[in-house]
Amino acid sequence: MNRREALFSLGSMAAAGGLASRAGAAELKGFPKQTAMSADHLPTPARSGGGFQVLKSETDQKTVKAVFDRLIPADDFGPSASEAGCLEFLDDQLSGDYGAGKALYLEAPLSPENEEEIMGAPQFLSTPRERYETGLKALEAYAQDTDGAAFHALSPDRIDEILTGLEAGEIDLGEGVNGQAFFELMLQNAREGYLADPLYGGNRDMAGWKMIGFPGARYDYRPYVDRRNEDLGLTPVSLIPND
């Protein structure tokens, strides 16, 4: 499965769920007032202005961009991860509860064997924000040591080679960094930024949703649930309130 197919696989789940219709299906307009969310329940939009809050280093920004744009490169299907706002999405997430690991158990004792068996993933005592801080520095140091150049300055083929090695667990980044787990974290966040609601800073112009044919955050799909494997032709809708 290549990078673009990895994203398409997520879109296929939506199609399997019945989000398709006959050509020319009528599009619903408006929504029942009783379904509206109050201001207290609206999602918190991505912060705007003021530049990066966590990825403040230009080197860190260029490293993440180099990684994300190899995981999701620009092609005929859509823009690259950075063009779709995935760096802004990541920085915003790392600056909040996600970055602080508010939903994670971060206490000792650390029992890798139990975590692998029960949860299917290793346990970390560091937050996602801390993992990026140490992981990006280790990745840059690895590039400098092995290639004598900054990671972002390497050729696309060499970057792919390093990412492939990280994914396979064949590259040791040292400094207590689990290279394979760090690769998986970056891949997960790149996907999230490309496919999340634009409210959160990524999926700019709903490029990810348009690519996979996802109609967006519509309040009601009942008219479409029994219509499968047909293109609805619906314009994606974001959670962002319309002014």
PDB file of C-alpha atoms in Angstrom:
ATOM      1  CA  MET A   1       0.000   0.000   0.000  1.00  0.00           C
ATOM      2  CA  ASN A   2       1.503   3.342  -1.029  1.00  0.00           C
ATOM      3  CA  ARG A   3       1.035   6.639   0.776  1.00  0.00           C
ATOM      4  CA  ARG A   4      -1.995   7.779  -1.187  1.00  0.00           C
ATOM      5  CA  GLU A   5      -3.657   4.361  -0.968  1.00  0.00           C
ATOM      6  CA  ALA A   6      -3.284   4.536   2.813  1.00  0.00           C
ATOM      7  CA  LEU A   7      -5.546   7.566   2.792  1.00  0.00           C
ATOM      8  CA  PHE A   8      -7.928   6.074   0.258  1.00  0.00           C
ATOM      9  CA  SER A   9      -8.361   3.056   2.559  1.00  0.00           C
ATOM     10  CA  LEU A  10      -9.927   5.372   5.119  1.00  0.00           C
ATOM     11  CA  GLY A  11     -12.291   6.743   2.511  1.00  0.00           C
ATOM     12  CA  SER A  12     -13.430   3.251   1.543  1.00  0.00           C
ATOM     13  CA  MET A  13     -14.811   2.791   5.040  1.00  0.00           C
ATOM     14  CA  ALA A  14     -17.110   5.747   4.473  1.00  0.00           C
ATOM     15  CA  ALA A  15     -18.354   4.273   1.195  1.00  0.00           C
ATOM     16  CA  ALA A  16     -18.974   0.944   2.907  1.00  0.00           C
ATOM     17  CA  GLY A  17     -21.092   2.744   5.479  1.00  0.00           C
ATOM     18  CA  GLY A  18     -23.600   3.877   2.861  1.00  0.00           C
ATOM     19  CA  LEU A  19     -22.490   7.434   2.124  1.00  0.00           C
ATOM     20  CA  ALA A  20     -23.374   7.179  -1.561  1.00  0.00           C
ATOM     21  CA  SER A  21     -26.417   8.007  -3.622  1.00  0.00           C
ATOM     22  CA  ARG A  22     -27.979   8.136  -7.050  1.00  0.00           C
ATOM     23  CA  ALA A  23     -26.795  10.891  -9.334  1.00  0.00           C
ATOM     24  CA  GLY A  24     -28.829  14.032  -8.880  1.00  0.00           C
ATOM     25  CA  ALA A  25     -29.866  13.275  -5.303  1.00  0.00           C
ATOM     26  CA  ALA A  26     -31.335  16.329  -3.602  1.00  0.00           C
ATOM     27  CA  GLU A  27     -29.066  17.962  -1.049  1.00  0.00           C
ATOM     28  CA  LEU A  28     -30.553  18.896   2.310  1.00  0.00           C
ATOM     29  CA  LYS A  29     -30.437  22.563   3.241  1.00  0.00           C
ATOM     30  CA  GLY A  30     -30.368  23.975   6.751  1.00  0.00           C
ATOM     31  CA  PHE A  31     -30.852  21.868   9.882  1.00  0.00           C
ATOM     32  CA  PRO A  32     -33.433  21.421  12.654  1.00  0.00           C
ATOM     33  CA  LYS A  33     -32.939  24.104  15.303  1.00  0.00           C
ATOM     34  CA  GLN A  34     -33.049  21.519  18.083  1.00  0.00           C
ATOM     35  CA  THR A  35     -29.887  19.899  16.688  1.00  0.00           C
ATOM     36  CA  ALA A  36     -27.815  23.077  16.854  1.00  0.00           C
ATOM     37  CA  MET A  37     -24.923  23.169  19.303  1.00  0.00           C
ATOM     38  CA  SER A  38     -24.690  25.948  21.826  1.00  0.00           C
ATOM     39  CA  ALA A  39     -21.575  28.098  22.010  1.00  0.00           C
ATOM     40  CA  ASP A  40     -20.459  26.063  25.034  1.00  0.00           C
ATOM     41  CA  HIS A  41     -20.464  22.836  23.005  1.00  0.00           C
ATOM     42  CA  LEU A  42     -18.840  24.010  19.788  1.00  0.00           C
ATOM     43  CA  PRO A  43     -15.399  22.508  19.109  1.00  0.00           C
ATOM     44  CA  THR A  44     -12.458  24.768  19.852  1.00  0.00           C
ATOM     45  CA  PRO A  45     -11.068  26.057  16.562  1.00  0.00           C
ATOM     46  CA  ALA A  46      -7.376  25.984  15.784  1.00  0.00           C
ATOM     47  CA  ARG A  47      -5.500  29.015  17.026  1.00  0.00           C
ATOM     48  CA  SER A  48      -4.770  31.586  14.385  1.00  0.00           C
ATOM     49  CA  GLY A  49      -1.995  34.143  14.249  1.00  0.00           C
ATOM     50  CA  GLY A  50       1.148  34.383  16.317  1.00  0.00           C
ATOM     51  CA  GLY A  51       3.078  31.727  14.394  1.00  0.00           C
ATOM     52  CA  PHE A  52       4.063  28.310  15.693  1.00  0.00           C
ATOM     53  CA  GLN A  53       3.755  27.696  19.422  1.00  0.00           C
ATOM     54  CA  VAL A  54       5.592  24.369  19.804  1.00  0.00           C
ATOM     55  CA  LEU A  55       7.454  23.900  16.527  1.00  0.00           C
ATOM     56  CA  LYS A  56       9.195  27.241  16.998  1.00  0.00           C
ATOM     57  CA  SER A  57      12.526  26.114  15.586  1.00  0.00           C
ATOM     58  CA  GLU A  58      12.832  26.603  11.836  1.00  0.00           C
ATOM     59  CA  THR A  59      14.798  23.358  11.704  1.00  0.00           C
ATOM     60  CA  ASP A  60      11.971  21.474  13.443  1.00  0.00           C
ATOM     61  CA  GLN A  61       9.425  22.961  11.057  1.00  0.00           C
ATOM     62  CA  LYS A  62      11.496  21.964   8.017  1.00  0.00           C
ATOM     63  CA  THR A  63      12.060  18.461   9.412  1.00  0.00           C
ATOM     64  CA  VAL A  64       8.359  17.852  10.018  1.00  0.00           C
ATOM     65  CA  LYS A  65       7.534  19.280   6.576  1.00  0.00           C
ATOM     66  CA  ALA A  66      10.082  16.976   4.941  1.00  0.00           C
ATOM     67  CA  VAL A  67       8.608  13.937   6.728  1.00  0.00           C
ATOM     68  CA  PHE A  68       4.956  14.818   6.203  1.00  0.00           C
ATOM     69  CA  ASP A  69       5.425  15.646   2.519  1.00  0.00           C
ATOM     70  CA  ARG A  70       7.013  12.256   1.867  1.00  0.00           C
ATOM     71  CA  LEU A  71       4.209  10.507   3.751  1.00  0.00           C
ATOM     72  CA  ILE A  72       1.570  12.493   1.823  1.00  0.00           C
ATOM     73  CA  PRO A  73       3.163  14.054  -1.260  1.00  0.00           C
ATOM     74  CA  ALA A  74       1.424  16.334  -3.718  1.00  0.00           C
ATOM     75  CA  ASP A  75       0.094  14.549  -6.794  1.00  0.00           C
ATOM     76  CA  ASP A  76      -2.862  14.500  -9.156  1.00  0.00           C
ATOM     77  CA  PHE A  77      -5.175  13.527  -6.290  1.00  0.00           C
ATOM     78  CA  GLY A  78      -4.447  16.491  -4.037  1.00  0.00           C
ATOM     79  CA  PRO A  79      -1.941  18.749  -2.257  1.00  0.00           C
ATOM     80  CA  SER A  80       0.891  17.612  -0.019  1.00  0.00           C
ATOM     81  CA  ALA A  81       0.492  17.371   3.743  1.00  0.00           C
ATOM     82  CA  SER A  82       2.154  20.739   4.360  1.00  0.00           C
ATOM     83  CA  GLU A  83       0.108  22.405   1.618  1.00  0.00           C
ATOM     84  CA  ALA A  84      -3.022  21.082   3.321  1.00  0.00           C
ATOM     85  CA  GLY A  85      -2.045  22.691   6.641  1.00  0.00           C
ATOM     86  CA  CYS A  86      -0.845  19.591   8.480  1.00  0.00           C
ATOM     87  CA  LEU A  87       2.041  21.421  10.167  1.00  0.00           C
ATOM     88  CA  GLU A  88      -0.322  24.027  11.597  1.00  0.00           C
ATOM     89  CA  PHE A  89      -2.671  21.243  12.693  1.00  0.00           C
ATOM     90  CA  LEU A  90       0.151  19.405  14.465  1.00  0.00           C
ATOM     91  CA  ASP A  91       1.503  22.510  16.190  1.00  0.00           C
ATOM     92  CA  ASP A  92      -1.948  23.418  17.460  1.00  0.00           C
ATOM     93  CA  GLN A  93      -2.559  19.909  18.769  1.00  0.00           C
ATOM     94  CA  LEU A  94       0.830  19.735  20.474  1.00  0.00           C
ATOM     95  CA  SER A  95       0.178  23.067  22.181  1.00  0.00           C
ATOM     96  CA  GLY A  96      -3.010  21.770  23.835  1.00  0.00           C
ATOM     97  CA  ASP A  97      -4.331  18.773  25.757  1.00  0.00           C
ATOM     98  CA  TYR A  98      -3.177  16.278  23.149  1.00  0.00           C
ATOM     99  CA  GLY A  99       0.396  17.488  23.352  1.00  0.00           C
ATOM    100  CA  ALA A 100       0.250  17.373  27.147  1.00  0.00           C
ATOM    101  CA  GLY A 101      -0.985  13.775  27.073  1.00  0.00           C
ATOM    102  CA  LYS A 102      -4.097  14.584  29.088  1.00  0.00           C
ATOM    103  CA  ALA A 103      -5.839  11.426  27.806  1.00  0.00           C
ATOM    104  CA  LEU A 104      -2.830   9.161  28.374  1.00  0.00           C
ATOM    105  CA  TYR A 105      -1.588   7.178  31.356  1.00  0.00           C
ATOM    106  CA  LEU A 106       1.947   8.453  31.855  1.00  0.00           C
ATOM    107  CA  GLU A 107       2.838   6.998  35.244  1.00  0.00           C
ATOM    108  CA  ALA A 108       5.370   4.290  36.098  1.00  0.00           C
ATOM    109  CA  PRO A 109       5.949   1.390  36.342  1.00  0.00           C
ATOM    110  CA  LEU A 110       6.669   0.887  32.693  1.00  0.00           C
ATOM    111  CA  SER A 111       5.832  -2.658  31.598  1.00  0.00           C
ATOM    112  CA  PRO A 112       6.427  -2.991  27.850  1.00  0.00           C
ATOM    113  CA  GLU A 113       5.433  -6.664  27.759  1.00  0.00           C
ATOM    114  CA  ASN A 114       2.050  -5.936  29.342  1.00  0.00           C
ATOM    115  CA  GLU A 115       1.378  -2.964  27.082  1.00  0.00           C
ATOM    116  CA  GLU A 116       2.224  -4.925  23.942  1.00  0.00           C
ATOM    117  CA  GLU A 117       0.019  -7.848  24.966  1.00  0.00           C
ATOM    118  CA  ILE A 118      -2.980  -5.929  26.308  1.00  0.00           C
ATOM    119  CA  MET A 119      -2.989  -2.678  24.320  1.00  0.00           C
ATOM    120  CA  GLY A 120      -1.060  -3.751  21.245  1.00  0.00           C
ATOM    121  CA  ALA A 121       1.233  -0.725  21.565  1.00  0.00           C
ATOM    122  CA  PRO A 122       4.076   0.361  23.811  1.00  0.00           C
ATOM    123  CA  GLN A 123       3.528   2.618  26.797  1.00  0.00           C
ATOM    124  CA  PHE A 124       5.362   5.932  26.971  1.00  0.00           C
ATOM    125  CA  LEU A 125       6.061   8.024  30.042  1.00  0.00           C
ATOM    126  CA  SER A 126       6.588  11.126  27.911  1.00  0.00           C
ATOM    127  CA  THR A 127       3.856  13.237  26.320  1.00  0.00           C
ATOM    128  CA  PRO A 128       3.373  13.570  22.546  1.00  0.00           C
ATOM    129  CA  ARG A 129       4.880  17.047  22.769  1.00  0.00           C
ATOM    130  CA  GLU A 130       7.965  15.706  24.541  1.00  0.00           C
ATOM    131  CA  ARG A 131       8.239  12.851  22.045  1.00  0.00           C
ATOM    132  CA  TYR A 132       8.338  15.337  19.177  1.00  0.00           C
ATOM    133  CA  GLU A 133      10.886  17.522  20.948  1.00  0.00           C
ATOM    134  CA  THR A 134      13.289  14.613  21.475  1.00  0.00           C
ATOM    135  CA  GLY A 135      12.409  12.743  18.274  1.00  0.00           C
ATOM    136  CA  LEU A 136      12.987  15.665  15.914  1.00  0.00           C
ATOM    137  CA  LYS A 137      16.333  16.467  17.511  1.00  0.00           C
ATOM    138  CA  ALA A 138      17.377  12.801  17.266  1.00  0.00           C
ATOM    139  CA  LEU A 139      16.263  12.587  13.619  1.00  0.00           C
ATOM    140  CA  GLU A 140      18.235  15.710  12.722  1.00  0.00           C
ATOM    141  CA  ALA A 141      21.308  14.410  14.582  1.00  0.00           C
ATOM    142  CA  TYR A 142      21.035  11.096  12.719  1.00  0.00           C
ATOM    143  CA  ALA A 143      20.997  12.875   9.347  1.00  0.00           C
ATOM    144  CA  GLN A 144      23.967  15.032  10.296  1.00  0.00           C
ATOM    145  CA  ASP A 145      25.940  12.007  11.499  1.00  0.00           C
ATOM    146  CA  THR A 146      25.170   9.699   8.570  1.00  0.00           C
ATOM    147  CA  ASP A 147      24.825  12.132   5.669  1.00  0.00           C
ATOM    148  CA  GLY A 148      26.538  15.292   6.856  1.00  0.00           C
ATOM    149  CA  ALA A 149      23.482  17.382   6.044  1.00  0.00           C
ATOM    150  CA  ALA A 150      20.239  18.577   7.586  1.00  0.00           C
ATOM    151  CA  PHE A 151      17.399  16.074   7.318  1.00  0.00           C
ATOM    152  CA  HIS A 152      15.223  18.406   5.251  1.00  0.00           C
ATOM    153  CA  ALA A 153      18.080  18.956   2.779  1.00  0.00           C
ATOM    154  CA  LEU A 154      18.377  15.262   1.905  1.00  0.00           C
ATOM    155  CA  SER A 155      17.067  13.954  -1.399  1.00  0.00           C
ATOM    156  CA  PRO A 156      13.516  12.569  -1.460  1.00  0.00           C
ATOM    157  CA  ASP A 157      14.893   9.071  -2.066  1.00  0.00           C
ATOM    158  CA  ARG A 158      17.201   9.317   0.947  1.00  0.00           C
ATOM    159  CA  ILE A 159      14.389  10.623   3.147  1.00  0.00           C
ATOM    160  CA  ASP A 160      12.246   7.692   2.003  1.00  0.00           C
ATOM    161  CA  GLU A 161      15.099   5.327   2.852  1.00  0.00           C
ATOM    162  CA  ILE A 162      15.376   6.712   6.378  1.00  0.00           C
ATOM    163  CA  LEU A 163      11.609   6.668   6.944  1.00  0.00           C
ATOM    164  CA  THR A 164      11.442   3.090   5.674  1.00  0.00           C
ATOM    165  CA  GLY A 165      14.203   2.138   8.097  1.00  0.00           C
ATOM    166  CA  LEU A 166      12.390   3.813  10.973  1.00  0.00           C
ATOM    167  CA  GLU A 167       9.128   2.079  10.086  1.00  0.00           C
ATOM    168  CA  ALA A 168      10.870  -1.299  10.061  1.00  0.00           C
ATOM    169  CA  GLY A 169      12.637  -0.620  13.347  1.00  0.00           C
ATOM    170  CA  GLU A 170      16.039  -0.856  11.647  1.00  0.00           C
ATOM    171  CA  ILE A 171      17.325   2.626  12.518  1.00  0.00           C
ATOM    172  CA  ASP A 172      18.465   3.514  16.015  1.00  0.00           C
ATOM    173  CA  LEU A 173      17.950   7.194  16.772  1.00  0.00           C
ATOM    174  CA  GLY A 174      19.601   6.859  20.189  1.00  0.00           C
ATOM    175  CA  GLU A 175      18.815   9.197  23.088  1.00  0.00           C
ATOM    176  CA  GLY A 176      16.112   6.861  24.313  1.00  0.00           C
ATOM    177  CA  VAL A 177      13.992   7.524  21.206  1.00  0.00           C
ATOM    178  CA  ASN A 178      11.939   4.632  19.840  1.00  0.00           C
ATOM    179  CA  GLY A 179      12.403   5.356  16.140  1.00  0.00           C
ATOM    180  CA  GLN A 180       9.681   2.988  14.973  1.00  0.00           C
ATOM    181  CA  ALA A 181       7.130   4.417  17.403  1.00  0.00           C
ATOM    182  CA  PHE A 182       8.125   7.965  16.463  1.00  0.00           C
ATOM    183  CA  PHE A 183       7.558   7.166  12.786  1.00  0.00           C
ATOM    184  CA  GLU A 184       4.114   5.754  13.623  1.00  0.00           C
ATOM    185  CA  LEU A 185       3.277   8.879  15.631  1.00  0.00           C
ATOM    186  CA  MET A 186       4.231  11.171  12.746  1.00  0.00           C
ATOM    187  CA  LEU A 187       2.273   9.050  10.244  1.00  0.00           C
ATOM    188  CA  GLN A 188      -0.786   9.095  12.502  1.00  0.00           C
ATOM    189  CA  ASN A 189      -0.619  12.877  12.942  1.00  0.00           C
ATOM    190  CA  ALA A 190      -0.080  13.492   9.214  1.00  0.00           C
ATOM    191  CA  ARG A 191      -3.202  11.455   8.440  1.00  0.00           C
ATOM    192  CA  GLU A 192      -5.181  13.229  11.141  1.00  0.00           C
ATOM    193  CA  GLY A 193      -4.154  16.649   9.862  1.00  0.00           C
ATOM    194  CA  TYR A 194      -5.044  15.711   6.283  1.00  0.00           C
ATOM    195  CA  LEU A 195      -8.474  14.291   7.136  1.00  0.00           C
ATOM    196  CA  ALA A 196      -9.647  16.176  10.244  1.00  0.00           C
ATOM    197  CA  ASP A 197     -12.283  18.875  10.086  1.00  0.00           C
ATOM    198  CA  PRO A 198     -10.702  22.107   8.732  1.00  0.00           C
ATOM    199  CA  LEU A 199     -11.787  23.701  12.001  1.00  0.00           C
ATOM    200  CA  TYR A 200      -8.619  22.254  13.506  1.00  0.00           C
ATOM    201  CA  GLY A 201      -6.219  23.866  11.053  1.00  0.00           C
ATOM    202  CA  GLY A 202      -5.511  21.004   8.630  1.00  0.00           C
ATOM    203  CA  ASN A 203      -7.417  19.633   5.629  1.00  0.00           C
ATOM    204  CA  ARG A 204      -7.147  23.087   4.064  1.00  0.00           C
ATOM    205  CA  ASP A 205      -9.923  23.764   1.553  1.00  0.00           C
ATOM    206  CA  MET A 206     -11.230  20.307   2.573  1.00  0.00           C
ATOM    207  CA  ALA A 207      -8.707  18.783   0.170  1.00  0.00           C
ATOM    208  CA  GLY A 208      -8.579  15.490   2.081  1.00  0.00           C
ATOM    209  CA  TRP A 209     -12.352  15.119   2.164  1.00  0.00           C
ATOM    210  CA  LYS A 210     -12.716  15.984  -1.515  1.00  0.00           C
ATOM    211  CA  MET A 211     -10.068  13.411  -2.397  1.00  0.00           C
ATOM    212  CA  ILE A 212     -11.831  10.530  -0.645  1.00  0.00           C
ATOM    213  CA  GLY A 213     -15.367  11.757  -1.394  1.00  0.00           C
ATOM    214  CA  PHE A 214     -16.365  12.417   2.214  1.00  0.00           C
ATOM    215  CA  PRO A 215     -19.348  14.830   2.438  1.00  0.00           C
ATOM    216  CA  GLY A 216     -18.183  16.259   5.754  1.00  0.00           C
ATOM    217  CA  ALA A 217     -19.891  17.082   9.031  1.00  0.00           C
ATOM    218  CA  ARG A 218     -23.472  17.054   7.858  1.00  0.00           C
ATOM    219  CA  TYR A 219     -26.125  16.881  10.549  1.00  0.00           C
ATOM    220  CA  ASP A 220     -28.175  14.107   8.924  1.00  0.00           C
ATOM    221  CA  TYR A 221     -27.292  11.214   6.597  1.00  0.00           C
ATOM    222  CA  ARG A 222     -30.613   9.378   6.830  1.00  0.00           C
ATOM    223  CA  PRO A 223     -31.643  10.095   3.211  1.00  0.00           C
ATOM    224  CA  TYR A 224     -28.475   8.398   2.004  1.00  0.00           C
ATOM    225  CA  VAL A 225     -27.903   5.362   4.235  1.00  0.00           C
ATOM    226  CA  ASP A 226     -29.585   2.884   1.863  1.00  0.00           C
ATOM    227  CA  ARG A 227     -27.866   4.216  -1.250  1.00  0.00           C
ATOM    228  CA  ARG A 228     -24.536   2.513  -1.702  1.00  0.00           C
ATOM    229  CA  ASN A 229     -21.652   2.715  -4.156  1.00  0.00           C
ATOM    230  CA  GLU A 230     -22.869   5.861  -5.867  1.00  0.00           C
ATOM    231  CA  ASP A 231     -21.306   9.302  -5.951  1.00  0.00           C
ATOM    232  CA  LEU A 232     -23.486  11.758  -4.051  1.00  0.00           C
ATOM    233  CA  GLY A 233     -21.695  14.741  -5.530  1.00  0.00           C
ATOM    234  CA  LEU A 234     -22.169  16.626  -2.257  1.00  0.00           C
ATOM    235  CA  THR A 235     -19.949  19.552  -1.355  1.00  0.00           C
ATOM    236  CA  PRO A 236     -18.127  18.815   1.929  1.00  0.00           C
ATOM    237  CA  VAL A 237     -19.392  20.705   4.978  1.00  0.00           C
ATOM    238  CA  SER A 238     -17.145  21.740   7.874  1.00  0.00           C
ATOM    239  CA  LEU A 239     -17.961  22.237  11.537  1.00  0.00           C
ATOM    240  CA  ILE A 240     -16.819  25.821  11.058  1.00  0.00           C
ATOM    241  CA  PRO A 241     -19.918  28.008  11.526  1.00  0.00           C
ATOM    242  CA  ASN A 242     -21.057  29.821   8.394  1.00  0.00           C
ATOM    243  CA  ASP A 243     -21.130  33.588   8.821  1.00  0.00           C
TER     244      ASP A 243
END
